[in-house]
XYZ file of C-alpha atoms in Angstrom:
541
model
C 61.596 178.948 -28.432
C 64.243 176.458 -29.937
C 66.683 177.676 -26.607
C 63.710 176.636 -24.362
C 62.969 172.861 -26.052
C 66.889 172.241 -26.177
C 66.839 173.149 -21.849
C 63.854 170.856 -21.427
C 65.747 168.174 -23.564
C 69.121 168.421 -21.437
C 67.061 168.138 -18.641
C 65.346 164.958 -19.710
C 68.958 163.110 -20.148
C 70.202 164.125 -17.178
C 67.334 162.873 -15.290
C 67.244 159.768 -17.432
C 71.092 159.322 -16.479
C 70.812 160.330 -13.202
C 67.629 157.170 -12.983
C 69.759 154.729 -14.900
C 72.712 155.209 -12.441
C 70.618 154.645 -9.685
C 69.396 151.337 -10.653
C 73.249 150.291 -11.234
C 74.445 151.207 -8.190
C 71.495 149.099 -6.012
C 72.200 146.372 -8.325
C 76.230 146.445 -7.980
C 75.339 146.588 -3.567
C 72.743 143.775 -4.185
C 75.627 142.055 -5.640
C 77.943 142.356 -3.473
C 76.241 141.537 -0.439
C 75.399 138.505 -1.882
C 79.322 137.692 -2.881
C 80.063 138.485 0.552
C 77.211 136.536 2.019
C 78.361 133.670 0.377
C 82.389 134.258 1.127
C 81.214 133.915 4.632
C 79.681 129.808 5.217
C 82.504 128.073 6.795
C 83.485 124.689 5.487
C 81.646 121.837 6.607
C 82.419 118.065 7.054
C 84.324 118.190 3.440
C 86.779 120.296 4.929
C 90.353 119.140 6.111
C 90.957 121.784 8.654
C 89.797 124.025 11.211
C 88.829 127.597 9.827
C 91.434 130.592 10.323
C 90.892 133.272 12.774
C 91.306 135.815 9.971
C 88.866 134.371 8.128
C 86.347 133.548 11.085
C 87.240 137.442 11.932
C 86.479 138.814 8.540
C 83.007 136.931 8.453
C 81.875 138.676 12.235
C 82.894 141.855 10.430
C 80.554 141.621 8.086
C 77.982 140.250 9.836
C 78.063 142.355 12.832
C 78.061 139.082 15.453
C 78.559 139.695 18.750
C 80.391 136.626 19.598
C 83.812 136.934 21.234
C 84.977 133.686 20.017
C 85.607 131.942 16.426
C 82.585 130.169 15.137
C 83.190 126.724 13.897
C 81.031 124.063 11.935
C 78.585 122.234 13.988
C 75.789 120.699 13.887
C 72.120 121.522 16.271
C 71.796 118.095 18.416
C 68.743 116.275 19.252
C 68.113 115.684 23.217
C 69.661 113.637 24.760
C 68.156 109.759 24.030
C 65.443 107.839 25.843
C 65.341 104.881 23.709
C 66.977 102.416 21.383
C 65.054 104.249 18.601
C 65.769 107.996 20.380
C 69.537 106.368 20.326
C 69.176 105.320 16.323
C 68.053 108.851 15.489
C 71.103 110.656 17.578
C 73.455 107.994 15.585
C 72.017 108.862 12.394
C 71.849 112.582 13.219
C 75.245 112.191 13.596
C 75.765 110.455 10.087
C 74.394 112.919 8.272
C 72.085 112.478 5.465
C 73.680 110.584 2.600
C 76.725 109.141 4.528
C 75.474 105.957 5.172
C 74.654 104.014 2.194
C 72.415 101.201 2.537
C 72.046 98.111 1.907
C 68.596 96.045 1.921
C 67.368 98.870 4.391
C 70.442 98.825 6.309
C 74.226 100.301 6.476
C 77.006 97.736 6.204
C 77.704 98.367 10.085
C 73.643 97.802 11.059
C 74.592 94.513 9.064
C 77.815 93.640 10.686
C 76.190 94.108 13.918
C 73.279 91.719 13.073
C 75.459 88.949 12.165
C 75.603 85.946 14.829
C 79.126 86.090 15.310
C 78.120 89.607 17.065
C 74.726 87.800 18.839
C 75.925 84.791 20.104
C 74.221 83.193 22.950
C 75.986 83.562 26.669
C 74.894 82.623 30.023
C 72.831 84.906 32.042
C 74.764 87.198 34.452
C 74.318 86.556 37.864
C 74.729 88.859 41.029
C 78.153 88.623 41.856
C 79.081 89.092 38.022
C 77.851 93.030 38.218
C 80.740 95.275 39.155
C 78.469 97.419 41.554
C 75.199 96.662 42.699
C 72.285 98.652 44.228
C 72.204 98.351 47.751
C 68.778 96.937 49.720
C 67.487 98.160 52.860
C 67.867 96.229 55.975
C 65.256 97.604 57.836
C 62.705 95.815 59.757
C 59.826 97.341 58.550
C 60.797 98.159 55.017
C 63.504 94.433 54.257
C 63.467 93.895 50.858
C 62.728 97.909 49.352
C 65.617 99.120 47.299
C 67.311 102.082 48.646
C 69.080 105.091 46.782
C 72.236 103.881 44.509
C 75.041 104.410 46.731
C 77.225 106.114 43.751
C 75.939 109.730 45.349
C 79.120 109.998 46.331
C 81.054 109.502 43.266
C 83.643 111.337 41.726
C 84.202 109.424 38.686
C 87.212 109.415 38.635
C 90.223 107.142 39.456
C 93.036 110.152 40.931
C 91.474 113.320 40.327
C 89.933 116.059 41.925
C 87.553 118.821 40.960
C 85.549 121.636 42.301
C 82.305 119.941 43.216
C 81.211 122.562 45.429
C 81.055 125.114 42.987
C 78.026 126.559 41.976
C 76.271 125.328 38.843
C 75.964 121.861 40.471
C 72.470 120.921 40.281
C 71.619 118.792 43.132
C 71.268 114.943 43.017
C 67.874 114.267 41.559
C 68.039 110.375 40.960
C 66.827 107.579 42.908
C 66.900 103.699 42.618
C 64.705 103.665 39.921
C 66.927 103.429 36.638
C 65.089 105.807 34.725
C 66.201 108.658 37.325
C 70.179 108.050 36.602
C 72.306 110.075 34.561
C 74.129 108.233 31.829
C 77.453 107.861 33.259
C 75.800 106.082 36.434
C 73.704 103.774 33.967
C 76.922 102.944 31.989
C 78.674 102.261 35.670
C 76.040 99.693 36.381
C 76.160 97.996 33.972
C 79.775 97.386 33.809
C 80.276 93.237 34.382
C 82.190 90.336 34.846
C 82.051 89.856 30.756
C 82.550 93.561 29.264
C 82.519 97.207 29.993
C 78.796 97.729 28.268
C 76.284 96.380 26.391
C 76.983 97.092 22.655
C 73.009 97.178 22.391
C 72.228 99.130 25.345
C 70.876 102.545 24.158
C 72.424 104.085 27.112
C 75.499 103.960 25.030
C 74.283 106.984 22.852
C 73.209 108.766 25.600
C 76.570 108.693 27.391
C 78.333 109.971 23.607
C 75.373 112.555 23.167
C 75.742 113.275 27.281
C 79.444 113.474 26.841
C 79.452 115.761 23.509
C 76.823 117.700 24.647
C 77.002 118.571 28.567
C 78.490 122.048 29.600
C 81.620 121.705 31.254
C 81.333 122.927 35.006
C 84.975 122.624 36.144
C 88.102 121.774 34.870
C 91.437 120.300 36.365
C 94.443 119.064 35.241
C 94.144 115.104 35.776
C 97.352 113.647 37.667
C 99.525 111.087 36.479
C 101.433 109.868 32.736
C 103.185 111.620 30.927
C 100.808 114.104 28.919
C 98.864 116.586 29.557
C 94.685 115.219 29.631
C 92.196 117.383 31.967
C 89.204 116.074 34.267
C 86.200 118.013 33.029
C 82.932 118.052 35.450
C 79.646 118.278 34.075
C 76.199 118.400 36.333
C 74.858 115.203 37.550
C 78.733 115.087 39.058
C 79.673 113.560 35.998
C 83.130 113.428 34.556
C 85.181 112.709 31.577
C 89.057 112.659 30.938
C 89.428 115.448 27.864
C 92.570 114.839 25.901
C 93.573 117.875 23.524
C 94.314 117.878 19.855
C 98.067 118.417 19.348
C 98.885 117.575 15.801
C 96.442 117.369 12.960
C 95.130 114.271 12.040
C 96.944 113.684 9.101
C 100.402 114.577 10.789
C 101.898 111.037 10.861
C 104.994 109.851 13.240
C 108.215 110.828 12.113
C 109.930 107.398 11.611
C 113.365 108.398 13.407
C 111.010 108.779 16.901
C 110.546 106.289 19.279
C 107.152 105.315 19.908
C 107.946 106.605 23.964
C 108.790 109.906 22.095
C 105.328 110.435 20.012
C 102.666 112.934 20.724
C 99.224 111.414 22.141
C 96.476 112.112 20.014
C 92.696 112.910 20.485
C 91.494 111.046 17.776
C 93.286 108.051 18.088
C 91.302 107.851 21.581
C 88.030 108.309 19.686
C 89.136 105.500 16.442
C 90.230 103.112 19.042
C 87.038 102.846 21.456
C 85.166 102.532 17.747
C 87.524 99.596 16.717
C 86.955 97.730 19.845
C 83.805 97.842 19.534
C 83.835 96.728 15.927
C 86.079 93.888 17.376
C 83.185 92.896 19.899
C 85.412 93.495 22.534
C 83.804 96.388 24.541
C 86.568 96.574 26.405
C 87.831 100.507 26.208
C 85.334 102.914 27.880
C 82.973 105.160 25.301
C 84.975 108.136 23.937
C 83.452 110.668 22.000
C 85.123 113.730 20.468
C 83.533 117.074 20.794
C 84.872 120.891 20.154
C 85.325 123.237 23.989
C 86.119 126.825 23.476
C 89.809 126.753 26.028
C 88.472 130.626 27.354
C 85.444 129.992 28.810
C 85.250 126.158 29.246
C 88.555 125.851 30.642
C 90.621 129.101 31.840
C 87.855 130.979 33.352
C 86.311 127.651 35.462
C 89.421 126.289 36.904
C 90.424 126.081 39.794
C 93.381 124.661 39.571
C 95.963 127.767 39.821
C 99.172 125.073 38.509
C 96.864 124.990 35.391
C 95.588 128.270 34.635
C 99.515 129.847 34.863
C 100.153 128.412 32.292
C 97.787 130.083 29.873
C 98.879 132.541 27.363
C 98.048 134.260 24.153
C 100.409 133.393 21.161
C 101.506 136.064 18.822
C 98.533 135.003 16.272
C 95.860 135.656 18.704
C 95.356 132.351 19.898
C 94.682 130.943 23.428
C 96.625 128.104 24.291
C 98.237 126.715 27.510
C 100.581 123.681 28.387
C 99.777 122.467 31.916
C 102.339 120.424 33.973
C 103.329 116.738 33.237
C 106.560 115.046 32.438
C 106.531 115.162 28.356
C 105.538 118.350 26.332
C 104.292 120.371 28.680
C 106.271 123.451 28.109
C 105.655 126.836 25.912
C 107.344 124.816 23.234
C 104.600 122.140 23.268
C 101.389 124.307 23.655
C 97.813 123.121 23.167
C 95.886 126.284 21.494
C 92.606 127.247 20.366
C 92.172 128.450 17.447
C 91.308 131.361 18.434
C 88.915 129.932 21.261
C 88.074 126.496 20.124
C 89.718 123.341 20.293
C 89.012 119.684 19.237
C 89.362 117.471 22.486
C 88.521 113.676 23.139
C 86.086 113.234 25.948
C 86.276 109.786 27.386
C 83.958 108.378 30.295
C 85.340 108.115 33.687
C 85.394 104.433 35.472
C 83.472 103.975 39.275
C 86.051 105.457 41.706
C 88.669 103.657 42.772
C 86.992 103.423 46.107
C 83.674 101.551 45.213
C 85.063 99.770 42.362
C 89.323 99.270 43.328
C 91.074 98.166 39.736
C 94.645 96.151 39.618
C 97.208 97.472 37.183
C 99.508 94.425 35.550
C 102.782 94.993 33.842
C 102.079 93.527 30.724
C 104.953 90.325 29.894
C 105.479 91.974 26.202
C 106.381 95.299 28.070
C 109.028 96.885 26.045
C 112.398 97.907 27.303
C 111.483 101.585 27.215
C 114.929 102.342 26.277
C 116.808 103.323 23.071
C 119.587 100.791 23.391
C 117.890 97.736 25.406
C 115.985 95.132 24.303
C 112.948 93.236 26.434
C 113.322 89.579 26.988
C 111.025 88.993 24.937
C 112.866 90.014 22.209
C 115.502 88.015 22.583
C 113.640 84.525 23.658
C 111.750 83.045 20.693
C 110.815 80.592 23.737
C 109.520 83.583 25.910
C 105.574 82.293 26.002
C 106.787 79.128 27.337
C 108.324 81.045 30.828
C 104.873 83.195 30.966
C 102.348 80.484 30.902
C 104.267 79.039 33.621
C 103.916 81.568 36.268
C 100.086 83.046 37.622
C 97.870 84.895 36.069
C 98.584 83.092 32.412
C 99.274 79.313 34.039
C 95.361 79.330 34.195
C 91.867 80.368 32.787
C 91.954 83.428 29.838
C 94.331 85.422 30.551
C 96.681 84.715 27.987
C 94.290 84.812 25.590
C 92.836 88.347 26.665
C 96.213 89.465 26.387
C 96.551 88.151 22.777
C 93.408 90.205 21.988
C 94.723 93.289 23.279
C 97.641 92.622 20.952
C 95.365 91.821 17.524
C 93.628 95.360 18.970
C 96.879 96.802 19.347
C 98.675 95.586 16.506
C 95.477 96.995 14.226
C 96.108 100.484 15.792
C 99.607 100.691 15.593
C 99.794 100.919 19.332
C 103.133 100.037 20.935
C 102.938 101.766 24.109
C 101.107 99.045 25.854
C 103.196 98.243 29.534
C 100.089 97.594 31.469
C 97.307 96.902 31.694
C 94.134 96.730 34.302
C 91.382 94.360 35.699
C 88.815 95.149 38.857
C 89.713 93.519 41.679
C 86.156 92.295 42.280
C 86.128 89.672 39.541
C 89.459 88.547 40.278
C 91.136 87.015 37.347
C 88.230 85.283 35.964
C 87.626 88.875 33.474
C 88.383 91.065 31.145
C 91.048 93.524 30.431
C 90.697 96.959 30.744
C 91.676 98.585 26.967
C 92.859 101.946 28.522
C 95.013 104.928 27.328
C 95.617 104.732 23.162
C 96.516 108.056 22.683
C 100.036 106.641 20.965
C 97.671 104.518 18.623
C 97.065 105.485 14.729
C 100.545 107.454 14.695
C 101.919 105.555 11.484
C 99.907 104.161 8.453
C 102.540 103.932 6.184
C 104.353 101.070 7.925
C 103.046 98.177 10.114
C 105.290 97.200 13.396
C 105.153 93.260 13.430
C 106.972 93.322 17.033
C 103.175 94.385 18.499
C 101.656 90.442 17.306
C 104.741 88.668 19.502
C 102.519 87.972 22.078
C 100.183 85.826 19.181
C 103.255 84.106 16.880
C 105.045 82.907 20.444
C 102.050 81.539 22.149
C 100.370 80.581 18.846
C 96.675 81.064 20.695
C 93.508 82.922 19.717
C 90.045 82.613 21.035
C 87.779 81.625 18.113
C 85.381 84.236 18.558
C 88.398 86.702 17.382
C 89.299 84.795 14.728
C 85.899 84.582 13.317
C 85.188 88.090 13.896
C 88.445 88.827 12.001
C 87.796 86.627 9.244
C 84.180 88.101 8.628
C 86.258 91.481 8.369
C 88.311 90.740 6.130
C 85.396 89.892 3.718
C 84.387 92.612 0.918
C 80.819 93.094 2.552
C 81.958 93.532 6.175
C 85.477 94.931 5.297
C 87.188 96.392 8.463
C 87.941 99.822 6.742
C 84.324 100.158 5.594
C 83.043 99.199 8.956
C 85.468 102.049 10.940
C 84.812 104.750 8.243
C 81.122 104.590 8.721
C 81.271 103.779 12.728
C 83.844 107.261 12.876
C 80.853 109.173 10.510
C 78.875 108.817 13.945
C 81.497 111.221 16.140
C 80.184 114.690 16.205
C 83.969 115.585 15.169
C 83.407 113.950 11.530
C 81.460 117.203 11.367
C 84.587 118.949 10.829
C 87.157 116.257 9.036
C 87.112 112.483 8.964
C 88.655 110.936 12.533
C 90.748 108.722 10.561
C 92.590 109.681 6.862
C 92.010 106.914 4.026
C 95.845 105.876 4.591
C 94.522 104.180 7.914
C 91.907 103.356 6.875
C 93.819 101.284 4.411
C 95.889 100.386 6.600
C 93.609 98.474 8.845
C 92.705 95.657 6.082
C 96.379 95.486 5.501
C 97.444 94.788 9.211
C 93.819 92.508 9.315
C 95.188 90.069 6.818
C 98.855 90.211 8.254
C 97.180 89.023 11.472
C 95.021 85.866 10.233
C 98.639 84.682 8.137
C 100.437 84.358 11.292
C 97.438 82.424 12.584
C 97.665 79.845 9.757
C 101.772 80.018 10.289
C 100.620 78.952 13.488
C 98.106 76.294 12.816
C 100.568 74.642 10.046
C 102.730 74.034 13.373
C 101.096 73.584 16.122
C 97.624 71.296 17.266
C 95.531 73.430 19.664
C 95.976 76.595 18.312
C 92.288 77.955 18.661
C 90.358 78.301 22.104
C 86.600 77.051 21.292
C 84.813 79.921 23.148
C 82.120 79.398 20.686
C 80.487 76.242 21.675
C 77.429 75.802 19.101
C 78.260 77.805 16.882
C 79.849 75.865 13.155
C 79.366 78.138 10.668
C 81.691 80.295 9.012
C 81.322 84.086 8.367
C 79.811 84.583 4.806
C-alpha cells in the first residue's frame, strides 16, 4: 500500500514540474519576442545617421519582410495640397508634433513672416512683368477665349534630356484653367519680373510635397559642371535636378582644400533655398530633399547606357555608381545606397531654355580659380570704382543684386560663385538667378571675409536687406532660430537635422560680421543705403 501512495506521489511532482516548466518556457519566448520586437524600430529624427544594412538585415530576419531593399525612417504624407490651409497642414506634417514651439499661437518663423518688413507694399505686376504668359486665341469666332498653356511641350529643363516616351507617362490632362496644372507649371507661371515665387503662394508646398513625393519615371545624367547631379522625370512631364549625398552632413571641409576642390553637397542645396527665402529674396528655385532607393528609381529606369555602366556593388553590399563628369566621378568617388537608399536633393527645373532663354554673367568678384593667382579684385582696393563704370552695374540694381547675392553667399560660406543668370525677357531691369550652392555650408568653423568684397568696396546695400538683417539679428527673430525651424519642414529632418548646430551658429556669427562692415561703411561714406523702402520708417523690433 505505502509502495502504491509513494508512485502516485512521484507522479504528482513530476507532473507539477513538468506544468511549472511549461509556464517558464512561454514566458522566457514571450520575452524574447518582445526584446527583439523592440531591437527592431529604427531610429527616427533623433538619429545622426542612416541605419546599417546589417542591422536593417537582421530586423527583415526577424520579421519575415519581403522587401528587397533597406527600410529607412519616414514618415506617411498627406496628399498633395489644394490650399493655403492644405499647404499649412503638409508644413506642419512635416514639423512634427512638438518641434515648433509657439509663441502667442504662432512659431517664431509664422512671426517672422508676418512682420512688415516681409509684407511690404509693391506695385501691381503688369503683363509684360510675367516671365510666360498664357496664350489667347485669335480666332474670329472665338477672339478673346484663352487657349491651352503652351508649356505642353516642356521639358523642364535647361540641357537635358530624358525618356519622355516611355511608358508610365500619363497623358497631358491640364487645360488653361489654373486649377488643371501640375505644380511645376503653376510655379513656372508665376515666375516674374520681381522674384522666382510668391513666398505666400500655397503652390509652394505643393511643388516640395510634389517634388518629395512623385515617383521617379526616368532618370539621366544631367550635362554640364563639374559633378555628378541627375534629371529625374516624374508624370505630368515634370522634372527636377537630384543631387546625391556624398559626405555626411557633419563632414566639414578640410581647411588645406580649395574651395574649387570641395565636394557638392545635397543639403547645402536644400539650407540654401530655405535661407533665401528667410532673406526675402526668393531668388533660388524650391529644393526639397527626399530619400530614392538608387536600384529601382535609378538603375533599372535609365536609359542612359553612359550612366548605368557605371553601377556596381561595393564589397559591403551596397549599390552605388559614379556617372561621368569632370570632378569625382570615378570608382574612387562613388555615390552609394545604403544598401538601396540614398538621401538626394530634388530641386525644381526652370521653363526651358526655349520658351523662357536665360543670360549667364561672369560675376566681377569671380575668383582666379587658380592656386597661385589672384583676381583683380584682390589686388585693387579701388576695384568697384572700374565696375560701376562699365554696363550692366553703370545703371539701375544691378550692383546692388549682386551685393545681395554676396550677404547670401557670404552667410553660406559659398565661394564658388563665377556667374550668375538673369532671363533675357526682363532684360536688366530683374533679379538674379541664386543657382547651384552645392559648395555652400562646407565650413562652420571659420568665416571667409573675401566673399563680402563685393559690399566693403562698393559700400552699397538696399535697405530692405539691411532691415531684414537687422530684424535677424534680434533674439526673437534670430537667424539660427529662424533656419532650424524652416529646415524642421524638409522631409529629410525626418532622418537628421539638414544643418548641425555649428552652422547654425555660425549663421548669427557671419549675420553680425555683415551689418559691422555696413556701419564701417556708413562712418565713411554718404549714400551708403539704397531707399527701396519708400514708406516704410520704422525699425525692426
Amino acid at each position: 500500500m505505502k509502495t502504491q501512495n509513494s508512485g502516485r506521489s512521484t507522479r504528482c511532482i513530476y507532473l507539477g514540474l513538468a506544468c511549472l516548466s511549461l509556464v517558464l518556457h512561454l514566458f522566457l519566448a514571450f520575452l524574447c519576442l518582445s526584446v527583439l520586437q523592440k531591437a527592431c524600430v529604427l531610429p527616427t529624427s533623433s538619429s545622426s545617421s542612416i541605419p546599417t544594412r546589417t542591422d536593417t538585415q537582421h530586423c527583415r530576419s526577424i520579421s519575415h519582410s519581403s522587401s528587397s531593399s533597406a527600410a529607412l525612417p519616414s514618415r506617411k504624407l498627406p496628399t498633395i495640397p489644394q490650399s493655403e490651409d492644405d499647404a499649412t497642414e503638409w508644413e506642419n506634417t512635416l514639423i512634427g508634433a512638438g518641434k515648433g514651439q509657439k509663441v502667442n499661437g504662432r512659431t517664431k518663423l509664422e512671426e517672422l513672416f508676418e512682420h512688415p518688413l516681409y509684407n511690404l507694399p509693391r506695385p501691381e505686376l503688369q503683363d509684360d512683368d510675367w516671365l510666360l504668359r498664357v496664350k489667347k486665341k485669335e480666332h474670329s469666332g472665338d477672339r478673346g477665349s484663352e487657349e491651352e498653356e503652351g508649356e505642353d511641350a516642356i521639358d523642364d529643363d535647361s540641357q537635358g534630356s530624358s525618356a519622355s516616351e516611355e511608358e508610365g507617362y500619363d497623358k497631358m490632362s491640364w487645360t488653361s484653367a489654373m486649377e488643371t496644372h501640375p505644380p511645376w507649371l503653376r510655379f513656372h507661371l508665376g515666375i516674374s519680373r520681381r522674384e522666382l515665387y510668391d513666398r505666400k503662394d500655397p503652390n509652394l508646398a505643393q511643388l516640395t510635397h510634389y517634388l518629395a513625393t512623385q515617383r521617379v519615371l526616368g532618370a539621366v545624367q544631367k550635362e554640364g559642371g563639374t559633378q555628378l547631379k541627375l534629371l529625374v522625370s516624374f508624370q505630368n512631364h515634370g522634372q527636377a535636378l537630384l543631387k546625391p549625398m556624398k559626405q555626411s552632413r557633419d563632414a566639414e571641409t578640410d581647411g588645406n582644400l580649395f574651395y574649387f576642390s570641395d565636394f557638392e553637397r545635397h543639403n547645402a542645396e536644400i539650407a540654401a533655398f530655405h535661407l533665401d527665402r528667410l532673406l526675402g529674396f526668393n531668388r533660388i528655385p524650391p529644393v526639397v530633399g527626399r530619400l530614392i532607393n538608387v536600384t529601382s528609381e535609378v538603375r533599372e529606369i535609365t536609359t542612359d547606357k553612359k550612366l548605368s555602366r557605371t553601377f556596381f556593388t561595393s564589397p559591403v553590399g551596397n549599390v552605388c555608381f559614379y556617372g561621368q563628369c569632370e570632378y569625382y566621378c570615378s570608382s574612387e568617388h562613388p555615390v552609394c545606397g545604403r544598401p538601396h537608399q540614398l538621401e538626394v536633393s530634388v530641386a525644381a527645373m526652370l521653363p526651358d531654355l526655349s520658351l523662357a532663354p536665360r543670360r549667364s554673367w561672369r560675376s566681377p568678384w569671380r575668383r582666379a580659380y587658380s592656386r597661385t593667382k589672384l583676381a583683380a579684385w584682390e589686388k585693387d582696393p579701388a576695384y568697384c570704382d572700374t565696375v560701376k563704370q562699365r554696363p550692366p552695374y553703370s545703371h539701375g540694381t544691378r550692383l546692388l543684386d549682386l551685393i545681395d547675392m554676396a550677404v547670401l553667399d557670404f552667410l553660406m560660406s559659398n565661394m564658388d560663385r563665377h556667374h550668375y543668370e538673369t532671363f533675357e525677357t526682363f532684360g536688366n531691369e530683374t533679379f538674379l538667378l541664386h543657382l547651384d550652392n552645392g559648395r555652400a555650408f562646407g565650413r562652420h568653423s571659420r568665416d571667409e571675409p573675401s566673399i563680402l568684397v563685393p559690399l566693403q568696396q562698393c559700400c552699397r546695400i538696399r535697405r530692405s536687406t539691411l532691415l531684414r538683417l537687422r530684424l535677424l539679428s534680434l533674439p526673437s527673430f534670430r537667424l539660427s532660430d529662424a533656419m532650424r525651424e524652416s529646415l524642421l519642414r524638409d522631409p529629410l529632418a525626418a532622418v537628421a537635422p539638414l544643418l548641425s548646430e555649428p552652422h547654425l551658429s555660425a549663421l548669427d556669427r557671419r549675420l553680425a560680421a555683415v551689418l559691422r562692415v555696413v556701419e564701417a561703411c556708413q562712418g565713411h561714406h554718404a549714400e551708403v543705403i539704397h531707399n527701396d523702402v519708400e514708406g516704410y520708417d520704422q525699425q525692426p523690433d
